[in-house]
Amino acid sequence: LSVVAPDGVGEVRRGADLVALLLPLVELRDGDVVAVTSKVVSKSEGRVRPGTREESLAAESARVVARRGPTTIVRTHLGLTMAAAGIDASNVESGSVVLLPVDPDASARGLREDIRERPAAMSASWSPTPRDVPGARDRPTSRSAPPGCTSSRTTPVGSTHTATRWP
């Protein structure tokens, strides 16, 4: 397993082409998993709002689960339980907050499709074999998720299948 966090991406703003920002910084191969933070996706989708976390909290919450001092734990409209509905005030213009993407699954599918549509994104000359991946011989032969992947929502860039949970 190797993880790459590319340097060189500037401030992401509404309408930014995330794939165009990403591809010059990485060399993707069939089976690679691309993870993009919700903040970056939200910024490109225009989910930055003026105001404070508290001002946006009610609109982003389905219900309050708990309060601990200044922290409010809520269930979001997406069904996630988290502090402050995932509203983030860091690394944005002062007086602004970033809300979670409206439909993160749709955002991920869109990114995956955009990456697939750009032929320079994939190195077609490499395809992993069981000897390339430690322990792969002990796993199912389906290539729908990379070895070690436990998220049922993670799908490799080159895959046409939905991901599965590995044993």
JSON list of C-alpha atoms in Angstrom, two decimals:
[
{"chain": "A", "resi": 1, "resn": "LEU", "atom": "CA", "xyz": [0.00, 0.00, 0.00]},
{"chain": "A", "resi": 2, "resn": "SER", "atom": "CA", "xyz": [1.28, 3.42, -0.81]},
{"chain": "A", "resi": 3, "resn": "VAL", "atom": "CA", "xyz": [-0.50, 6.69, -0.22]},
{"chain": "A", "resi": 4, "resn": "VAL", "atom": "CA", "xyz": [0.28, 9.84, -2.20]},
{"chain": "A", "resi": 5, "resn": "ALA", "atom": "CA", "xyz": [-0.81, 13.31, -1.14]},
{"chain": "A", "resi": 6, "resn": "PRO", "atom": "CA", "xyz": [0.07, 15.51, -4.10]},
{"chain": "A", "resi": 7, "resn": "ASP", "atom": "CA", "xyz": [1.51, 18.96, -3.52]},
{"chain": "A", "resi": 8, "resn": "GLY", "atom": "CA", "xyz": [0.91, 21.89, -5.78]},
{"chain": "A", "resi": 9, "resn": "VAL", "atom": "CA", "xyz": [-2.87, 22.30, -5.74]},
{"chain": "A", "resi": 10, "resn": "GLY", "atom": "CA", "xyz": [-3.74, 25.90, -5.02]},
{"chain": "A", "resi": 11, "resn": "GLU", "atom": "CA", "xyz": [-6.92, 27.25, -3.50]},
{"chain": "A", "resi": 12, "resn": "VAL", "atom": "CA", "xyz": [-9.93, 25.35, -4.84]},
{"chain": "A", "resi": 13, "resn": "ARG", "atom": "CA", "xyz": [-12.87, 27.53, -5.76]},
{"chain": "A", "resi": 14, "resn": "ARG", "atom": "CA", "xyz": [-16.43, 26.99, -7.01]},
{"chain": "A", "resi": 15, "resn": "GLY", "atom": "CA", "xyz": [-16.46, 25.32, -10.42]},
{"chain": "A", "resi": 16, "resn": "ALA", "atom": "CA", "xyz": [-12.89, 24.02, -10.17]},
{"chain": "A", "resi": 17, "resn": "ASP", "atom": "CA", "xyz": [-12.18, 20.98, -12.35]},
{"chain": "A", "resi": 18, "resn": "LEU", "atom": "CA", "xyz": [-10.82, 18.63, -9.67]},
{"chain": "A", "resi": 19, "resn": "VAL", "atom": "CA", "xyz": [-9.67, 16.04, -12.19]},
{"chain": "A", "resi": 20, "resn": "ALA", "atom": "CA", "xyz": [-7.70, 18.66, -14.14]},
{"chain": "A", "resi": 21, "resn": "LEU", "atom": "CA", "xyz": [-6.09, 19.77, -10.88]},
{"chain": "A", "resi": 22, "resn": "LEU", "atom": "CA", "xyz": [-5.27, 16.19, -9.82]},
{"chain": "A", "resi": 23, "resn": "LEU", "atom": "CA", "xyz": [-4.05, 14.42, -12.96]},
{"chain": "A", "resi": 24, "resn": "PRO", "atom": "CA", "xyz": [-0.88, 16.45, -13.59]},
{"chain": "A", "resi": 25, "resn": "LEU", "atom": "CA", "xyz": [0.24, 15.65, -10.03]},
{"chain": "A", "resi": 26, "resn": "VAL", "atom": "CA", "xyz": [-0.20, 11.85, -9.95]},
{"chain": "A", "resi": 27, "resn": "GLU", "atom": "CA", "xyz": [0.31, 8.84, -12.18]},
{"chain": "A", "resi": 28, "resn": "LEU", "atom": "CA", "xyz": [-2.77, 6.63, -11.91]},
{"chain": "A", "resi": 29, "resn": "ARG", "atom": "CA", "xyz": [-2.88, 2.96, -12.81]},
{"chain": "A", "resi": 30, "resn": "ASP", "atom": "CA", "xyz": [-5.82, 0.61, -13.21]},
{"chain": "A", "resi": 31, "resn": "GLY", "atom": "CA", "xyz": [-7.02, -0.39, -9.76]},
{"chain": "A", "resi": 32, "resn": "ASP", "atom": "CA", "xyz": [-5.76, 2.74, -7.97]},
{"chain": "A", "resi": 33, "resn": "VAL", "atom": "CA", "xyz": [-8.09, 4.33, -5.45]},
{"chain": "A", "resi": 34, "resn": "VAL", "atom": "CA", "xyz": [-8.42, 8.11, -5.51]},
{"chain": "A", "resi": 35, "resn": "ALA", "atom": "CA", "xyz": [-9.59, 9.83, -2.32]},
{"chain": "A", "resi": 36, "resn": "VAL", "atom": "CA", "xyz": [-10.53, 13.49, -2.35]},
{"chain": "A", "resi": 37, "resn": "THR", "atom": "CA", "xyz": [-11.45, 15.29, 0.84]},
{"chain": "A", "resi": 38, "resn": "SER", "atom": "CA", "xyz": [-15.03, 16.40, 1.29]},
{"chain": "A", "resi": 39, "resn": "LYS", "atom": "CA", "xyz": [-13.77, 19.95, 1.84]},
{"chain": "A", "resi": 40, "resn": "VAL", "atom": "CA", "xyz": [-12.17, 20.10, -1.61]},
{"chain": "A", "resi": 41, "resn": "VAL", "atom": "CA", "xyz": [-15.29, 18.61, -3.22]},
{"chain": "A", "resi": 42, "resn": "SER", "atom": "CA", "xyz": [-17.51, 21.04, -1.32]},
{"chain": "A", "resi": 43, "resn": "LYS", "atom": "CA", "xyz": [-15.42, 24.03, -2.35]},
{"chain": "A", "resi": 44, "resn": "SER", "atom": "CA", "xyz": [-15.54, 23.02, -6.02]},
{"chain": "A", "resi": 45, "resn": "GLU", "atom": "CA", "xyz": [-19.31, 22.48, -5.75]},
{"chain": "A", "resi": 46, "resn": "GLY", "atom": "CA", "xyz": [-19.86, 25.92, -4.23]},
{"chain": "A", "resi": 47, "resn": "ARG", "atom": "CA", "xyz": [-20.73, 24.77, -0.70]},
{"chain": "A", "resi": 48, "resn": "VAL", "atom": "CA", "xyz": [-18.86, 27.68, 0.95]},
{"chain": "A", "resi": 49, "resn": "ARG", "atom": "CA", "xyz": [-21.22, 29.99, 2.81]},
{"chain": "A", "resi": 50, "resn": "PRO", "atom": "CA", "xyz": [-20.78, 33.28, 4.64]},
{"chain": "A", "resi": 51, "resn": "GLY", "atom": "CA", "xyz": [-21.43, 33.04, 8.36]},
{"chain": "A", "resi": 52, "resn": "THR", "atom": "CA", "xyz": [-20.53, 30.85, 11.29]},
{"chain": "A", "resi": 53, "resn": "ARG", "atom": "CA", "xyz": [-20.84, 27.15, 12.02]},
{"chain": "A", "resi": 54, "resn": "GLU", "atom": "CA", "xyz": [-23.68, 27.86, 14.45]},
{"chain": "A", "resi": 55, "resn": "GLU", "atom": "CA", "xyz": [-25.61, 29.84, 11.82]},
{"chain": "A", "resi": 56, "resn": "SER", "atom": "CA", "xyz": [-25.50, 26.91, 9.36]},
{"chain": "A", "resi": 57, "resn": "LEU", "atom": "CA", "xyz": [-25.94, 24.08, 11.86]},
{"chain": "A", "resi": 58, "resn": "ALA", "atom": "CA", "xyz": [-29.76, 23.91, 11.93]},
{"chain": "A", "resi": 59, "resn": "ALA", "atom": "CA", "xyz": [-30.11, 23.78, 8.14]},
{"chain": "A", "resi": 60, "resn": "GLU", "atom": "CA", "xyz": [-27.49, 21.01, 7.84]},
{"chain": "A", "resi": 61, "resn": "SER", "atom": "CA", "xyz": [-28.85, 18.86, 10.69]},
{"chain": "A", "resi": 62, "resn": "ALA", "atom": "CA", "xyz": [-31.68, 16.35, 10.74]},
{"chain": "A", "resi": 63, "resn": "ARG", "atom": "CA", "xyz": [-31.57, 16.16, 14.56]},
{"chain": "A", "resi": 64, "resn": "VAL", "atom": "CA", "xyz": [-29.35, 16.88, 17.54]},
{"chain": "A", "resi": 65, "resn": "VAL", "atom": "CA", "xyz": [-27.88, 13.71, 19.07]},
{"chain": "A", "resi": 66, "resn": "ALA", "atom": "CA", "xyz": [-25.92, 15.25, 21.96]},
{"chain": "A", "resi": 67, "resn": "ARG", "atom": "CA", "xyz": [-24.33, 18.41, 23.29]},
{"chain": "A", "resi": 68, "resn": "ARG", "atom": "CA", "xyz": [-20.99, 18.40, 25.08]},
{"chain": "A", "resi": 69, "resn": "GLY", "atom": "CA", "xyz": [-19.92, 21.85, 26.13]},
{"chain": "A", "resi": 70, "resn": "PRO", "atom": "CA", "xyz": [-19.66, 24.00, 23.00]},
{"chain": "A", "resi": 71, "resn": "THR", "atom": "CA", "xyz": [-19.83, 20.92, 20.71]},
{"chain": "A", "resi": 72, "resn": "THR", "atom": "CA", "xyz": [-23.10, 19.81, 19.16]},
{"chain": "A", "resi": 73, "resn": "ILE", "atom": "CA", "xyz": [-23.25, 16.26, 17.80]},
{"chain": "A", "resi": 74, "resn": "VAL", "atom": "CA", "xyz": [-25.91, 15.91, 15.10]},
{"chain": "A", "resi": 75, "resn": "ARG", "atom": "CA", "xyz": [-27.31, 13.49, 12.56]},
{"chain": "A", "resi": 76, "resn": "THR", "atom": "CA", "xyz": [-27.00, 15.09, 9.13]},
{"chain": "A", "resi": 77, "resn": "HIS", "atom": "CA", "xyz": [-29.51, 14.82, 6.31]},
{"chain": "A", "resi": 78, "resn": "LEU", "atom": "CA", "xyz": [-27.09, 12.28, 4.79]},
{"chain": "A", "resi": 79, "resn": "GLY", "atom": "CA", "xyz": [-27.50, 10.06, 7.87]},
{"chain": "A", "resi": 80, "resn": "LEU", "atom": "CA", "xyz": [-24.03, 10.77, 9.24]},
{"chain": "A", "resi": 81, "resn": "THR", "atom": "CA", "xyz": [-23.56, 11.42, 12.95]},
{"chain": "A", "resi": 82, "resn": "MET", "atom": "CA", "xyz": [-20.84, 13.96, 13.59]},
{"chain": "A", "resi": 83, "resn": "ALA", "atom": "CA", "xyz": [-19.82, 17.11, 15.37]},
{"chain": "A", "resi": 84, "resn": "ALA", "atom": "CA", "xyz": [-21.30, 20.29, 13.95]},
{"chain": "A", "resi": 85, "resn": "ALA", "atom": "CA", "xyz": [-22.71, 18.47, 10.88]},
{"chain": "A", "resi": 86, "resn": "GLY", "atom": "CA", "xyz": [-19.23, 18.44, 9.38]},
{"chain": "A", "resi": 87, "resn": "ILE", "atom": "CA", "xyz": [-19.32, 22.21, 8.95]},
{"chain": "A", "resi": 88, "resn": "ASP", "atom": "CA", "xyz": [-15.75, 23.45, 8.72]},
{"chain": "A", "resi": 89, "resn": "ALA", "atom": "CA", "xyz": [-14.45, 26.97, 9.23]},
{"chain": "A", "resi": 90, "resn": "SER", "atom": "CA", "xyz": [-10.75, 26.20, 8.73]},
{"chain": "A", "resi": 91, "resn": "ASN", "atom": "CA", "xyz": [-8.78, 27.10, 5.60]},
{"chain": "A", "resi": 92, "resn": "VAL", "atom": "CA", "xyz": [-11.51, 29.32, 4.21]},
{"chain": "A", "resi": 93, "resn": "GLU", "atom": "CA", "xyz": [-11.94, 33.06, 4.05]},
{"chain": "A", "resi": 94, "resn": "SER", "atom": "CA", "xyz": [-12.61, 34.56, 7.47]},
{"chain": "A", "resi": 95, "resn": "GLY", "atom": "CA", "xyz": [-16.34, 34.70, 8.16]},
{"chain": "A", "resi": 96, "resn": "SER", "atom": "CA", "xyz": [-17.09, 31.71, 5.91]},
{"chain": "A", "resi": 97, "resn": "VAL", "atom": "CA", "xyz": [-17.76, 28.01, 6.45]},
{"chain": "A", "resi": 98, "resn": "VAL", "atom": "CA", "xyz": [-17.65, 24.93, 4.22]},
{"chain": "A", "resi": 99, "resn": "LEU", "atom": "CA", "xyz": [-20.64, 22.58, 4.27]},
{"chain": "A", "resi": 100, "resn": "LEU", "atom": "CA", "xyz": [-20.50, 18.90, 3.35]},
{"chain": "A", "resi": 101, "resn": "PRO", "atom": "CA", "xyz": [-21.30, 17.95, -0.26]},
{"chain": "A", "resi": 102, "resn": "VAL", "atom": "CA", "xyz": [-25.04, 17.56, -0.89]},
{"chain": "A", "resi": 103, "resn": "ASP", "atom": "CA", "xyz": [-24.56, 14.09, -2.42]},
{"chain": "A", "resi": 104, "resn": "PRO", "atom": "CA", "xyz": [-21.03, 12.76, -1.77]},
{"chain": "A", "resi": 105, "resn": "ASP", "atom": "CA", "xyz": [-21.74, 9.48, -3.59]},
{"chain": "A", "resi": 106, "resn": "ALA", "atom": "CA", "xyz": [-22.77, 11.36, -6.74]},
{"chain": "A", "resi": 107, "resn": "SER", "atom": "CA", "xyz": [-19.68, 13.56, -6.41]},
{"chain": "A", "resi": 108, "resn": "ALA", "atom": "CA", "xyz": [-17.45, 10.47, -6.16]},
{"chain": "A", "resi": 109, "resn": "ARG", "atom": "CA", "xyz": [-19.14, 8.84, -9.17]},
{"chain": "A", "resi": 110, "resn": "GLY", "atom": "CA", "xyz": [-18.67, 12.03, -11.16]},
{"chain": "A", "resi": 111, "resn": "LEU", "atom": "CA", "xyz": [-14.98, 12.22, -10.31]},
{"chain": "A", "resi": 112, "resn": "ARG", "atom": "CA", "xyz": [-14.48, 8.56, -11.20]},
{"chain": "A", "resi": 113, "resn": "GLU", "atom": "CA", "xyz": [-16.27, 9.01, -14.55]},
{"chain": "A", "resi": 114, "resn": "ASP", "atom": "CA", "xyz": [-14.28, 12.17, -15.33]},
{"chain": "A", "resi": 115, "resn": "ILE", "atom": "CA", "xyz": [-11.01, 10.37, -14.58]},
{"chain": "A", "resi": 116, "resn": "ARG", "atom": "CA", "xyz": [-12.01, 7.42, -16.78]},
{"chain": "A", "resi": 117, "resn": "GLU", "atom": "CA", "xyz": [-12.89, 9.73, -19.67]},
{"chain": "A", "resi": 118, "resn": "ARG", "atom": "CA", "xyz": [-9.40, 11.22, -19.77]},
{"chain": "A", "resi": 119, "resn": "PRO", "atom": "CA", "xyz": [-7.14, 8.61, -21.40]},
{"chain": "A", "resi": 120, "resn": "ALA", "atom": "CA", "xyz": [-3.95, 10.18, -20.08]},
{"chain": "A", "resi": 121, "resn": "ALA", "atom": "CA", "xyz": [-5.15, 9.36, -16.58]},
{"chain": "A", "resi": 122, "resn": "MET", "atom": "CA", "xyz": [-4.58, 5.64, -16.81]},
{"chain": "A", "resi": 123, "resn": "SER", "atom": "CA", "xyz": [-1.47, 3.66, -17.60]},
{"chain": "A", "resi": 124, "resn": "ALA", "atom": "CA", "xyz": [-2.94, 0.78, -19.58]},
{"chain": "A", "resi": 125, "resn": "SER", "atom": "CA", "xyz": [0.32, -1.16, -19.63]},
{"chain": "A", "resi": 126, "resn": "TRP", "atom": "CA", "xyz": [0.07, -2.33, -16.00]},
{"chain": "A", "resi": 127, "resn": "SER", "atom": "CA", "xyz": [-2.37, -4.80, -14.57]},
{"chain": "A", "resi": 128, "resn": "PRO", "atom": "CA", "xyz": [-1.77, -6.31, -11.11]},
{"chain": "A", "resi": 129, "resn": "THR", "atom": "CA", "xyz": [-1.29, -10.03, -10.75]},
{"chain": "A", "resi": 130, "resn": "PRO", "atom": "CA", "xyz": [-1.47, -12.01, -7.48]},
{"chain": "A", "resi": 131, "resn": "ARG", "atom": "CA", "xyz": [2.30, -11.76, -7.06]},
{"chain": "A", "resi": 132, "resn": "ASP", "atom": "CA", "xyz": [2.10, -7.91, -7.26]},
{"chain": "A", "resi": 133, "resn": "VAL", "atom": "CA", "xyz": [-0.18, -7.71, -4.23]},
{"chain": "A", "resi": 134, "resn": "PRO", "atom": "CA", "xyz": [0.84, -9.35, -0.94]},
{"chain": "A", "resi": 135, "resn": "GLY", "atom": "CA", "xyz": [-1.81, -11.82, 0.18]},
{"chain": "A", "resi": 136, "resn": "ALA", "atom": "CA", "xyz": [-3.85, -11.46, -3.02]},
{"chain": "A", "resi": 137, "resn": "ARG", "atom": "CA", "xyz": [-3.87, -15.21, -3.61]},
{"chain": "A", "resi": 138, "resn": "ASP", "atom": "CA", "xyz": [-5.93, -15.58, -0.42]},
{"chain": "A", "resi": 139, "resn": "ARG", "atom": "CA", "xyz": [-8.57, -13.07, -1.54]},
{"chain": "A", "resi": 140, "resn": "PRO", "atom": "CA", "xyz": [-11.48, -13.33, -3.97]},
{"chain": "A", "resi": 141, "resn": "THR", "atom": "CA", "xyz": [-10.46, -12.93, -7.61]},
{"chain": "A", "resi": 142, "resn": "SER", "atom": "CA", "xyz": [-12.85, -10.02, -8.19]},
{"chain": "A", "resi": 143, "resn": "ARG", "atom": "CA", "xyz": [-11.02, -6.77, -8.92]},
{"chain": "A", "resi": 144, "resn": "SER", "atom": "CA", "xyz": [-13.88, -4.63, -7.66]},
{"chain": "A", "resi": 145, "resn": "ALA", "atom": "CA", "xyz": [-11.90, -3.29, -4.69]},
{"chain": "A", "resi": 146, "resn": "PRO", "atom": "CA", "xyz": [-8.20, -3.13, -3.88]},
{"chain": "A", "resi": 147, "resn": "PRO", "atom": "CA", "xyz": [-6.67, -5.48, -1.31]},
{"chain": "A", "resi": 148, "resn": "GLY", "atom": "CA", "xyz": [-7.26, -4.24, 2.20]},
{"chain": "A", "resi": 149, "resn": "CYS", "atom": "CA", "xyz": [-10.17, -2.03, 1.23]},
{"chain": "A", "resi": 150, "resn": "THR", "atom": "CA", "xyz": [-12.92, -2.29, 3.82]},
{"chain": "A", "resi": 151, "resn": "SER", "atom": "CA", "xyz": [-15.17, 0.52, 2.67]},
{"chain": "A", "resi": 152, "resn": "SER", "atom": "CA", "xyz": [-18.27, -0.57, 0.82]},
{"chain": "A", "resi": 153, "resn": "ARG", "atom": "CA", "xyz": [-18.29, 2.79, -0.96]},
{"chain": "A", "resi": 154, "resn": "THR", "atom": "CA", "xyz": [-14.74, 2.77, -2.34]},
{"chain": "A", "resi": 155, "resn": "THR", "atom": "CA", "xyz": [-14.44, 1.91, -6.01]},
{"chain": "A", "resi": 156, "resn": "PRO", "atom": "CA", "xyz": [-11.12, 1.80, -7.88]},
{"chain": "A", "resi": 157, "resn": "VAL", "atom": "CA", "xyz": [-10.70, 4.29, -10.70]},
{"chain": "A", "resi": 158, "resn": "GLY", "atom": "CA", "xyz": [-10.60, 1.68, -13.48]},
{"chain": "A", "resi": 159, "resn": "SER", "atom": "CA", "xyz": [-13.34, -0.53, -12.09]},
{"chain": "A", "resi": 160, "resn": "THR", "atom": "CA", "xyz": [-16.74, -0.93, -13.69]},
{"chain": "A", "resi": 161, "resn": "HIS", "atom": "CA", "xyz": [-18.07, -2.75, -10.63]},
{"chain": "A", "resi": 162, "resn": "THR", "atom": "CA", "xyz": [-19.25, -1.52, -7.29]},
{"chain": "A", "resi": 163, "resn": "ALA", "atom": "CA", "xyz": [-16.87, -2.22, -4.43]},
{"chain": "A", "resi": 164, "resn": "THR", "atom": "CA", "xyz": [-17.27, -5.16, -2.11]},
{"chain": "A", "resi": 165, "resn": "ARG", "atom": "CA", "xyz": [-16.31, -5.69, 1.48]},
{"chain": "A", "resi": 166, "resn": "TRP", "atom": "CA", "xyz": [-13.24, -7.91, 1.73]},
{"chain": "A", "resi": 167, "resn": "PRO", "atom": "CA", "xyz": [-13.33, -10.73, 4.31]}
]
